[in-house]
Amino acid sequence: MSVPRHDPLAALRQPGFALYAAGRLAGATAMTMFNAVILYHVYELTASPFQLAFIGLARFLPSLGLTLVGGALADSANRRLIVLAAQVVPAGASLALLSATASGTVGTPLIYALVLAVAVAAAFENPARQALLPQVVTPEAFPNAIVVTSTVQSLGFVTGPAAGGLLIGLVGLEAAYAAHAALVGVAIIAVLLLRPRPVELAPRVVSLAGIREGIRFVLQRQVLIGAMTLDMFAVIFGGAQALLPIYATDILGVGGLGYGILAASLEAGALAMSVALVFLPPIRQAGRALLSAVALFGLGTIAFGLSRNFYLSVATYAFIGMADQVSVVLRQAAVQLSTPDELRGRVSSVNMLFIGASNQLGAVESGLVAGLTSATFAVVSGGVGTLAVVAIVAARLPGLRNYRIEPRVSEPARSPAPAGHGTLPS
């Protein structure tokens, strides 16, 4: 049987997914704007790389303790309502920071407390939002929806830091916090209007046994645990985001506006690659492509760390984003295509835990190493560490190295694909 022709806009032709995507765009823009503004605000108040590390720690701790609980809740309760409830928290955090900044009473304890509260909410929102995706799109368009969602998310990730830096440079921190609150409001409205298809979930309570079931599912599939592990350690070593305020202020001397451009360049590269992935035929040799993409991520990180030219730094950071986006799409495809709906929240929570560990522990690692040595040493050594991780994973996990995503023309089976192969529904 012939493979169906690739339709790059299959998911967006469905009204439910279009609404989901609009809410995701607003939410992703808001999230990255908030993260970028917080980093700049803390460095402006303290001028300390160690304080930037503490921000990363405040974001990571709730992920470590609550993300798995959030995944179990997503498999036992209304996923749409979980997302709605969680989004109220970041909106309130921005309004509180807006008020404190305008009155001149803002300090690092308040910022840390609100960052912690937002991270707690995200620990419940993220697995529920991931698990909600197949309820708003048909099975035939689901693989395309994964790629399109990544594209929409990348657009938000580009817009957020750039808009945050622009608002800081031209108006002030208060305007950035107000814009964040407004964007979260738009995301809330989109979810309110969403009418996902109901799913049949077995009645269960949130329990350790249910959480262990999701963890076992991941551990028993070499492709899933390999892809998650590769991404986590590569970003822990290679992530330079937490040090961007230092590069913008002390190394490149470009100020708040330059910081916004620099922060957005990573996601600009990711967006360009994501758009290309929507229109190009699906990647079949997924394992080898994933390893290659992470290796390029490491090489780009080394180049960024050594650069002393603003334009070269923007270009290399965009290149890092392009490589990372390939990794993101392939990892999400493996997770979503291999997971039955009754486990989707818990498996997504394991994936989110790895993502949270990579992003936030990467910020901690970068800040601590930069504080003890220098920002340049922290970034360059992280790129070298990323290359070492790729070599180790490629050598020790042949199942990931040989993983392929095969097209499928018959109705998809309910059971997960065997390790080493993924399937795309027709």
Short mmCIF file of C-alpha atoms in Angstrom, two decimals:
data_model
loop_
_atom_site.label_atom_id
_atom_site.label_comp_id
_atom_site.label_asym_id
_atom_site.label_seq_id
_atom_site.Cartn_x
_atom_site.Cartn_y
_atom_site.Cartn_z
CA MET A 1 0.00 0.00 0.00
CA SER A 2 1.20 3.50 -0.77
CA VAL A 3 2.03 5.99 1.98
CA PRO A 4 -0.50 8.90 2.15
CA ARG A 5 0.70 12.23 0.78
CA HIS A 6 2.15 14.50 3.45
CA ASP A 7 -0.25 17.34 4.36
CA PRO A 8 1.66 19.97 6.39
CA LEU A 9 -1.52 21.77 7.50
CA ALA A 10 -3.69 18.75 8.34
CA ALA A 11 -3.99 19.61 12.04
CA LEU A 12 -4.65 23.33 11.56
CA ARG A 13 -7.64 22.54 9.36
CA GLN A 14 -9.44 21.31 12.48
CA PRO A 15 -11.11 24.06 14.60
CA GLY A 16 -10.42 22.40 17.93
CA PHE A 17 -6.71 22.16 17.29
CA ALA A 18 -6.58 25.71 15.89
CA LEU A 19 -7.99 26.99 19.20
CA TYR A 20 -5.56 24.82 21.15
CA ALA A 21 -2.70 26.19 19.07
CA ALA A 22 -3.79 29.80 19.64
CA GLY A 23 -3.83 29.25 23.38
CA ARG A 24 -0.45 27.55 23.23
CA LEU A 25 0.99 30.50 21.29
CA ALA A 26 -0.19 32.98 23.94
CA GLY A 27 0.97 30.73 26.77
CA ALA A 28 4.41 30.06 25.30
CA THR A 29 4.96 33.75 24.61
CA ALA A 30 3.94 34.59 28.17
CA MET A 31 6.13 31.91 29.74
CA THR A 32 9.34 32.84 27.93
CA MET A 33 8.70 36.54 28.43
CA PHE A 34 8.32 35.95 32.17
CA ASN A 35 11.48 33.83 32.37
CA ALA A 36 13.57 36.36 30.44
CA VAL A 37 12.28 39.34 32.41
CA ILE A 38 12.85 37.59 35.74
CA LEU A 39 16.47 36.79 34.87
CA TYR A 40 17.14 40.38 33.80
CA HIS A 41 15.37 41.80 36.86
CA VAL A 42 17.32 39.62 39.29
CA TYR A 43 20.65 40.45 37.68
CA GLU A 44 19.76 44.15 37.71
CA LEU A 45 19.03 43.93 41.44
CA THR A 46 22.01 41.77 42.45
CA ALA A 47 24.66 41.69 39.67
CA SER A 48 25.38 38.13 40.86
CA PRO A 49 25.67 34.98 38.72
CA PHE A 50 24.89 32.93 41.84
CA GLN A 51 21.48 34.61 42.12
CA LEU A 52 20.72 33.49 38.55
CA ALA A 53 21.53 29.96 39.63
CA PHE A 54 19.08 30.23 42.52
CA ILE A 55 16.31 31.24 40.11
CA GLY A 56 16.93 28.04 38.18
CA LEU A 57 16.81 26.07 41.42
CA ALA A 58 13.50 27.67 42.42
CA ARG A 59 12.03 26.61 39.08
CA PHE A 60 13.36 23.07 39.28
CA LEU A 61 12.43 22.02 42.83
CA PRO A 62 8.65 21.91 42.22
CA SER A 63 9.27 19.91 39.03
CA LEU A 64 11.27 17.39 41.00
CA GLY A 65 8.57 16.88 43.60
CA LEU A 66 5.27 17.52 41.84
CA THR A 67 5.48 16.85 38.10
CA LEU A 68 4.88 13.11 38.51
CA VAL A 69 1.91 13.87 40.76
CA GLY A 70 0.63 16.26 38.10
CA GLY A 71 0.91 13.53 35.48
CA ALA A 72 -1.05 11.08 37.61
CA LEU A 73 -3.71 13.73 38.19
CA ALA A 74 -3.95 14.33 34.43
CA ASP A 75 -4.80 10.64 33.96
CA SER A 76 -7.56 10.74 36.57
CA ALA A 77 -9.22 14.19 36.29
CA ASN A 78 -10.43 16.68 33.68
CA ARG A 79 -7.29 17.80 31.86
CA ARG A 80 -8.84 21.02 30.57
CA LEU A 81 -9.81 22.15 34.08
CA ILE A 82 -6.32 21.40 35.39
CA VAL A 83 -4.81 23.63 32.70
CA LEU A 84 -7.26 26.42 33.49
CA ALA A 85 -6.63 26.34 37.23
CA ALA A 86 -2.86 26.30 36.79
CA GLN A 87 -2.82 29.32 34.46
CA VAL A 88 -4.33 31.59 37.11
CA VAL A 89 -1.07 31.44 39.11
CA PRO A 90 1.33 33.07 36.59
CA ALA A 91 -1.23 35.79 35.86
CA GLY A 92 -1.37 36.63 39.58
CA ALA A 93 2.42 36.50 39.88
CA SER A 94 2.91 39.10 37.16
CA LEU A 95 0.31 41.41 38.68
CA ALA A 96 2.07 41.14 42.06
CA LEU A 97 5.46 41.89 40.51
CA LEU A 98 3.97 44.78 38.53
CA SER A 99 2.64 46.32 41.73
CA ALA A 100 5.84 45.75 43.73
CA THR A 101 8.10 47.07 40.96
CA ALA A 102 5.99 50.18 40.42
CA SER A 103 5.98 50.95 44.15
CA GLY A 104 9.72 50.30 44.55
CA THR A 105 9.21 47.51 47.09
CA VAL A 106 10.30 44.58 44.93
CA GLY A 107 13.13 42.40 46.22
CA THR A 108 14.66 39.02 45.52
CA PRO A 109 12.67 37.16 48.24
CA LEU A 110 9.39 38.16 46.56
CA ILE A 111 10.72 37.21 43.13
CA TYR A 112 11.91 33.81 44.35
CA ALA A 113 8.58 33.12 46.07
CA LEU A 114 6.57 33.96 42.94
CA VAL A 115 8.90 32.00 40.66
CA LEU A 116 8.39 29.03 42.98
CA ALA A 117 4.59 29.44 42.85
CA VAL A 118 4.61 29.61 39.04
CA ALA A 119 6.78 26.49 38.89
CA VAL A 120 4.35 24.62 41.16
CA ALA A 121 1.46 25.51 38.84
CA ALA A 122 3.49 24.47 35.77
CA ALA A 123 4.15 21.06 37.35
CA PHE A 124 0.41 20.39 37.06
CA GLU A 125 -0.31 22.29 33.85
CA ASN A 126 2.36 20.83 31.58
CA PRO A 127 1.43 17.12 31.75
CA ALA A 128 -2.28 17.95 31.47
CA ARG A 129 -1.70 20.18 28.43
CA GLN A 130 0.42 17.53 26.70
CA ALA A 131 -2.17 14.86 27.41
CA LEU A 132 -4.96 17.12 26.12
CA LEU A 133 -3.50 17.32 22.61
CA PRO A 134 -4.92 14.05 21.17
CA GLN A 135 -8.38 15.08 22.42
CA VAL A 136 -8.50 18.09 20.08
CA VAL A 137 -7.29 16.50 16.84
CA THR A 138 -8.17 13.37 14.86
CA PRO A 139 -5.83 10.35 15.02
CA GLU A 140 -4.94 10.81 11.34
CA ALA A 141 -3.70 14.36 11.95
CA PHE A 142 -2.10 13.66 15.32
CA PRO A 143 1.54 13.24 14.12
CA ASN A 144 1.23 16.49 12.16
CA ALA A 145 -0.25 18.16 15.26
CA ILE A 146 2.91 17.28 17.23
CA VAL A 147 5.12 19.12 14.72
CA VAL A 148 2.73 22.05 14.30
CA THR A 149 2.45 22.45 18.08
CA SER A 150 6.24 22.64 18.28
CA THR A 151 6.21 25.30 15.56
CA VAL A 152 3.58 27.37 17.34
CA GLN A 153 5.46 26.97 20.60
CA SER A 154 8.68 28.09 18.95
CA LEU A 155 6.94 31.19 17.61
CA GLY A 156 5.86 32.01 21.14
CA PHE A 157 9.36 31.34 22.46
CA VAL A 158 10.78 33.79 19.90
CA THR A 159 8.22 36.47 20.61
CA GLY A 160 8.37 36.28 24.41
CA PRO A 161 12.03 37.16 25.11
CA ALA A 162 12.15 39.70 22.26
CA ALA A 163 9.00 41.46 23.44
CA GLY A 164 10.20 41.32 27.04
CA GLY A 165 13.57 42.86 26.17
CA LEU A 166 11.93 45.50 23.98
CA LEU A 167 9.51 46.47 26.74
CA ILE A 168 12.32 46.61 29.32
CA GLY A 169 14.49 48.78 27.06
CA LEU A 170 11.78 51.18 25.87
CA VAL A 171 9.27 51.32 28.73
CA GLY A 172 10.43 49.42 31.79
CA LEU A 173 9.98 46.24 33.77
CA GLU A 174 6.43 47.16 34.77
CA ALA A 175 5.27 47.08 31.14
CA ALA A 176 6.82 43.64 30.65
CA TYR A 177 4.97 42.24 33.66
CA ALA A 178 1.69 43.78 32.48
CA ALA A 179 2.12 42.28 29.02
CA HIS A 180 2.77 38.86 30.55
CA ALA A 181 -0.44 39.00 32.59
CA ALA A 182 -2.43 39.99 29.48
CA LEU A 183 -1.00 37.10 27.45
CA VAL A 184 -1.87 34.59 30.16
CA GLY A 185 -5.39 36.00 30.06
CA VAL A 186 -5.60 35.26 26.33
CA ALA A 187 -4.40 31.68 26.95
CA ILE A 188 -7.05 31.21 29.63
CA ILE A 189 -9.80 32.39 27.26
CA ALA A 190 -8.63 29.96 24.56
CA VAL A 191 -8.79 27.02 26.96
CA LEU A 192 -12.21 28.15 28.21
CA LEU A 193 -13.53 27.99 24.63
CA LEU A 194 -11.94 24.62 23.92
CA ARG A 195 -14.24 21.60 23.70
CA PRO A 196 -12.00 18.51 23.70
CA ARG A 197 -13.36 15.06 22.92
CA PRO A 198 -14.01 13.05 26.09
CA VAL A 199 -11.72 10.11 26.75
CA GLU A 200 -12.47 6.91 28.61
CA LEU A 201 -10.13 6.80 31.58
CA ALA A 202 -10.35 4.05 34.16
CA PRO A 203 -11.46 5.46 37.54
CA ARG A 204 -8.40 5.87 39.73
CA VAL A 205 -7.01 7.99 42.50
CA VAL A 206 -3.61 9.65 42.39
CA SER A 207 -1.30 7.09 43.95
CA LEU A 208 2.30 5.96 44.07
CA ALA A 209 1.32 2.79 42.22
CA GLY A 210 -0.10 4.84 39.35
CA ILE A 211 3.02 7.01 39.23
CA ARG A 212 5.24 3.93 39.20
CA GLU A 213 3.24 2.52 36.31
CA GLY A 214 4.11 5.55 34.18
CA ILE A 215 7.78 5.40 35.17
CA ARG A 216 7.97 1.68 34.33
CA PHE A 217 6.46 2.34 30.93
CA VAL A 218 9.28 4.75 30.13
CA LEU A 219 12.07 2.63 31.62
CA GLN A 220 10.99 -0.44 29.63
CA ARG A 221 11.32 1.40 26.31
CA GLN A 222 14.92 2.14 25.43
CA VAL A 223 14.00 4.77 22.87
CA LEU A 224 12.03 6.82 25.39
CA ILE A 225 14.49 6.69 28.27
CA GLY A 226 17.41 7.16 25.87
CA ALA A 227 15.95 10.23 24.17
CA MET A 228 14.97 11.80 27.48
CA THR A 229 18.36 11.12 29.06
CA LEU A 230 20.26 12.45 26.05
CA ASP A 231 18.24 15.67 26.04
CA MET A 232 18.53 16.17 29.79
CA PHE A 233 22.29 15.85 30.12
CA ALA A 234 23.01 17.70 26.89
CA VAL A 235 21.03 20.73 28.03
CA ILE A 236 22.40 20.57 31.59
CA PHE A 237 25.91 20.82 30.20
CA GLY A 238 25.24 22.92 27.12
CA GLY A 239 22.51 25.33 28.20
CA ALA A 240 23.71 28.95 28.28
CA GLN A 241 20.40 30.73 28.80
CA ALA A 242 20.95 31.61 32.45
CA LEU A 243 24.19 33.40 31.54
CA LEU A 244 22.71 35.58 28.78
CA PRO A 245 22.39 38.61 31.10
CA ILE A 246 26.15 38.38 31.74
CA TYR A 247 26.94 38.06 28.03
CA ALA A 248 24.63 40.94 27.11
CA THR A 249 25.77 43.26 29.92
CA ASP A 250 29.42 42.47 30.65
CA ILE A 251 30.83 40.63 27.60
CA LEU A 252 28.98 42.04 24.57
CA GLY A 253 27.84 45.34 26.15
CA VAL A 254 24.46 45.50 24.36
CA GLY A 255 22.10 46.27 27.27
CA GLY A 256 18.45 45.32 27.71
CA LEU A 257 17.43 45.55 24.07
CA GLY A 258 20.42 43.48 22.97
CA TYR A 259 19.60 40.99 25.70
CA GLY A 260 16.11 40.57 24.29
CA ILE A 261 17.45 40.02 20.77
CA LEU A 262 20.06 37.57 22.00
CA ALA A 263 17.54 35.63 24.09
CA ALA A 264 15.09 35.50 21.18
CA SER A 265 17.69 34.33 18.65
CA LEU A 266 17.69 30.81 20.08
CA GLU A 267 13.97 30.49 19.49
CA ALA A 268 14.21 32.27 16.14
CA GLY A 269 16.46 29.47 14.99
CA ALA A 270 14.11 26.93 16.53
CA LEU A 271 11.15 28.52 14.77
CA ALA A 272 12.89 28.46 11.38
CA MET A 273 13.74 24.80 11.82
CA SER A 274 10.27 23.99 13.11
CA VAL A 275 8.61 25.56 10.07
CA ALA A 276 10.95 23.58 7.83
CA LEU A 277 10.02 20.37 9.65
CA VAL A 278 6.31 21.05 9.08
CA PHE A 279 6.72 21.24 5.31
CA LEU A 280 9.49 18.69 4.84
CA PRO A 281 8.70 14.95 4.77
CA PRO A 282 8.82 13.35 8.24
CA ILE A 283 12.23 12.22 9.50
CA ARG A 284 12.40 8.41 9.42
CA GLN A 285 15.94 7.78 10.75
CA ALA A 286 14.91 9.47 13.98
CA GLY A 287 17.58 8.04 16.28
CA ARG A 288 20.54 9.04 14.15
CA ALA A 289 18.99 12.44 13.46
CA LEU A 290 18.53 13.01 17.20
CA LEU A 291 22.15 12.16 18.01
CA SER A 292 23.41 14.35 15.17
CA ALA A 293 21.24 17.27 16.25
CA VAL A 294 22.49 17.15 19.84
CA ALA A 295 26.11 16.97 18.64
CA LEU A 296 25.54 20.11 16.56
CA PHE A 297 23.96 21.69 19.64
CA GLY A 298 27.20 21.09 21.54
CA LEU A 299 29.40 22.49 18.76
CA GLY A 300 27.23 25.59 18.51
CA THR A 301 27.47 26.10 22.26
CA ILE A 302 31.27 26.10 22.11
CA ALA A 303 31.19 28.69 19.30
CA PHE A 304 28.75 30.89 21.21
CA GLY A 305 30.87 30.78 24.35
CA LEU A 306 33.97 31.96 22.48
CA SER A 307 32.27 34.70 20.44
CA ARG A 308 32.91 38.36 21.28
CA ASN A 309 30.91 39.80 18.39
CA PHE A 310 27.20 40.46 18.99
CA TYR A 311 26.11 39.47 15.47
CA LEU A 312 28.14 36.27 15.53
CA SER A 313 26.69 35.47 18.97
CA VAL A 314 23.15 35.96 17.65
CA ALA A 315 23.89 33.72 14.65
CA THR A 316 25.46 30.93 16.68
CA TYR A 317 22.70 31.05 19.29
CA ALA A 318 20.12 30.75 16.50
CA PHE A 319 22.04 27.75 15.15
CA ILE A 320 21.85 26.16 18.61
CA GLY A 321 18.10 26.68 18.53
CA MET A 322 17.79 24.98 15.15
CA ALA A 323 19.64 21.92 16.36
CA ASP A 324 17.66 21.81 19.58
CA GLN A 325 14.33 22.00 17.74
CA VAL A 326 15.07 18.83 15.80
CA SER A 327 15.73 17.12 19.13
CA VAL A 328 12.49 18.49 20.62
CA VAL A 329 10.29 17.33 17.73
CA LEU A 330 11.81 13.85 17.57
CA ARG A 331 11.55 13.37 21.33
CA GLN A 332 7.92 14.52 21.42
CA ALA A 333 7.03 12.27 18.50
CA ALA A 334 8.57 9.26 20.24
CA VAL A 335 6.72 10.00 23.48
CA GLN A 336 3.33 10.70 21.95
CA LEU A 337 3.34 7.93 19.36
CA SER A 338 4.41 5.27 21.87
CA THR A 339 1.95 6.08 24.66
CA PRO A 340 -1.66 4.88 25.10
CA ASP A 341 -4.10 7.55 26.22
CA GLU A 342 -4.64 6.09 29.69
CA LEU A 343 -0.93 6.62 30.43
CA ARG A 344 -0.45 9.83 28.51
CA GLY A 345 -0.44 12.19 31.48
CA ARG A 346 2.01 10.12 33.49
CA VAL A 347 4.41 9.51 30.61
CA SER A 348 4.24 13.20 29.70
CA SER A 349 5.06 14.04 33.31
CA VAL A 350 8.19 11.88 33.17
CA ASN A 351 9.20 13.68 29.99
CA MET A 352 8.47 17.04 31.64
CA LEU A 353 10.58 16.04 34.62
CA PHE A 354 13.52 15.40 32.33
CA ILE A 355 12.89 18.71 30.54
CA GLY A 356 12.64 20.58 33.82
CA ALA A 357 15.80 18.96 35.09
CA SER A 358 17.69 19.88 31.93
CA ASN A 359 16.52 23.49 31.82
CA GLN A 360 16.71 24.36 35.50
CA LEU A 361 19.68 22.26 36.57
CA GLY A 362 21.41 23.61 33.49
CA ALA A 363 20.79 27.11 34.83
CA VAL A 364 22.15 26.09 38.23
CA GLU A 365 25.22 24.45 36.69
CA SER A 366 25.91 27.43 34.45
CA GLY A 367 25.53 29.96 37.26
CA LEU A 368 27.70 28.04 39.72
CA VAL A 369 30.48 27.32 37.22
CA ALA A 370 30.42 30.92 35.99
CA GLY A 371 30.60 32.20 39.55
CA LEU A 372 33.58 29.99 40.36
CA THR A 373 35.41 30.54 37.04
CA SER A 374 33.95 32.70 34.27
CA ALA A 375 30.91 32.78 31.99
CA THR A 376 33.06 31.84 29.00
CA PHE A 377 34.52 28.79 30.72
CA ALA A 378 31.05 27.70 31.86
CA VAL A 379 29.58 27.83 28.34
CA VAL A 380 32.54 26.32 26.45
CA SER A 381 33.07 23.47 28.92
CA GLY A 382 29.34 22.79 28.76
CA GLY A 383 29.54 22.38 24.98
CA VAL A 384 32.40 19.92 25.38
CA GLY A 385 30.36 18.01 27.97
CA THR A 386 27.46 17.81 25.51
CA LEU A 387 29.65 16.17 22.88
CA ALA A 388 30.83 13.65 25.47
CA VAL A 389 27.21 12.81 26.35
CA VAL A 390 26.37 12.20 22.69
CA ALA A 391 29.32 9.85 22.30
CA ILE A 392 28.40 7.85 25.40
CA VAL A 393 24.70 7.53 24.51
CA ALA A 394 25.45 6.57 20.89
CA ALA A 395 27.82 3.84 22.05
CA ARG A 396 25.72 2.39 24.85
CA LEU A 397 22.16 2.68 23.49
CA PRO A 398 21.99 1.05 20.05
CA GLY A 399 18.20 0.91 20.33
CA LEU A 400 18.08 4.70 20.25
CA ARG A 401 20.75 4.93 17.57
CA ASN A 402 18.76 2.63 15.26
CA TYR A 403 15.30 4.03 16.06
CA ARG A 404 13.08 4.69 13.04
CA ILE A 405 9.63 6.20 12.67
CA GLU A 406 7.80 4.17 10.06
CA PRO A 407 4.67 5.29 8.18
CA ARG A 408 1.58 3.22 8.72
CA VAL A 409 -1.42 3.00 6.41
CA SER A 410 -3.78 0.93 8.56
CA GLU A 411 -5.72 1.99 11.65
CA PRO A 412 -3.31 2.45 14.59
CA ALA A 413 -3.33 -0.26 17.21
CA ARG A 414 -4.04 0.58 20.86
CA SER A 415 -0.92 -1.17 22.08
CA PRO A 416 2.39 0.74 22.09
CA ALA A 417 5.01 0.18 19.41
CA PRO A 418 7.94 -2.08 20.26
CA ALA A 419 11.17 -0.46 21.36
CA GLY A 420 13.26 0.69 18.43
CA HIS A 421 10.39 1.60 16.11
CA GLY A 422 7.61 4.16 16.01
CA THR A 423 4.55 4.27 13.80
CA LEU A 424 2.63 7.08 12.22
CA PRO A 425 -1.09 6.62 11.62
CA SER A 426 -2.36 7.13 8.11
#
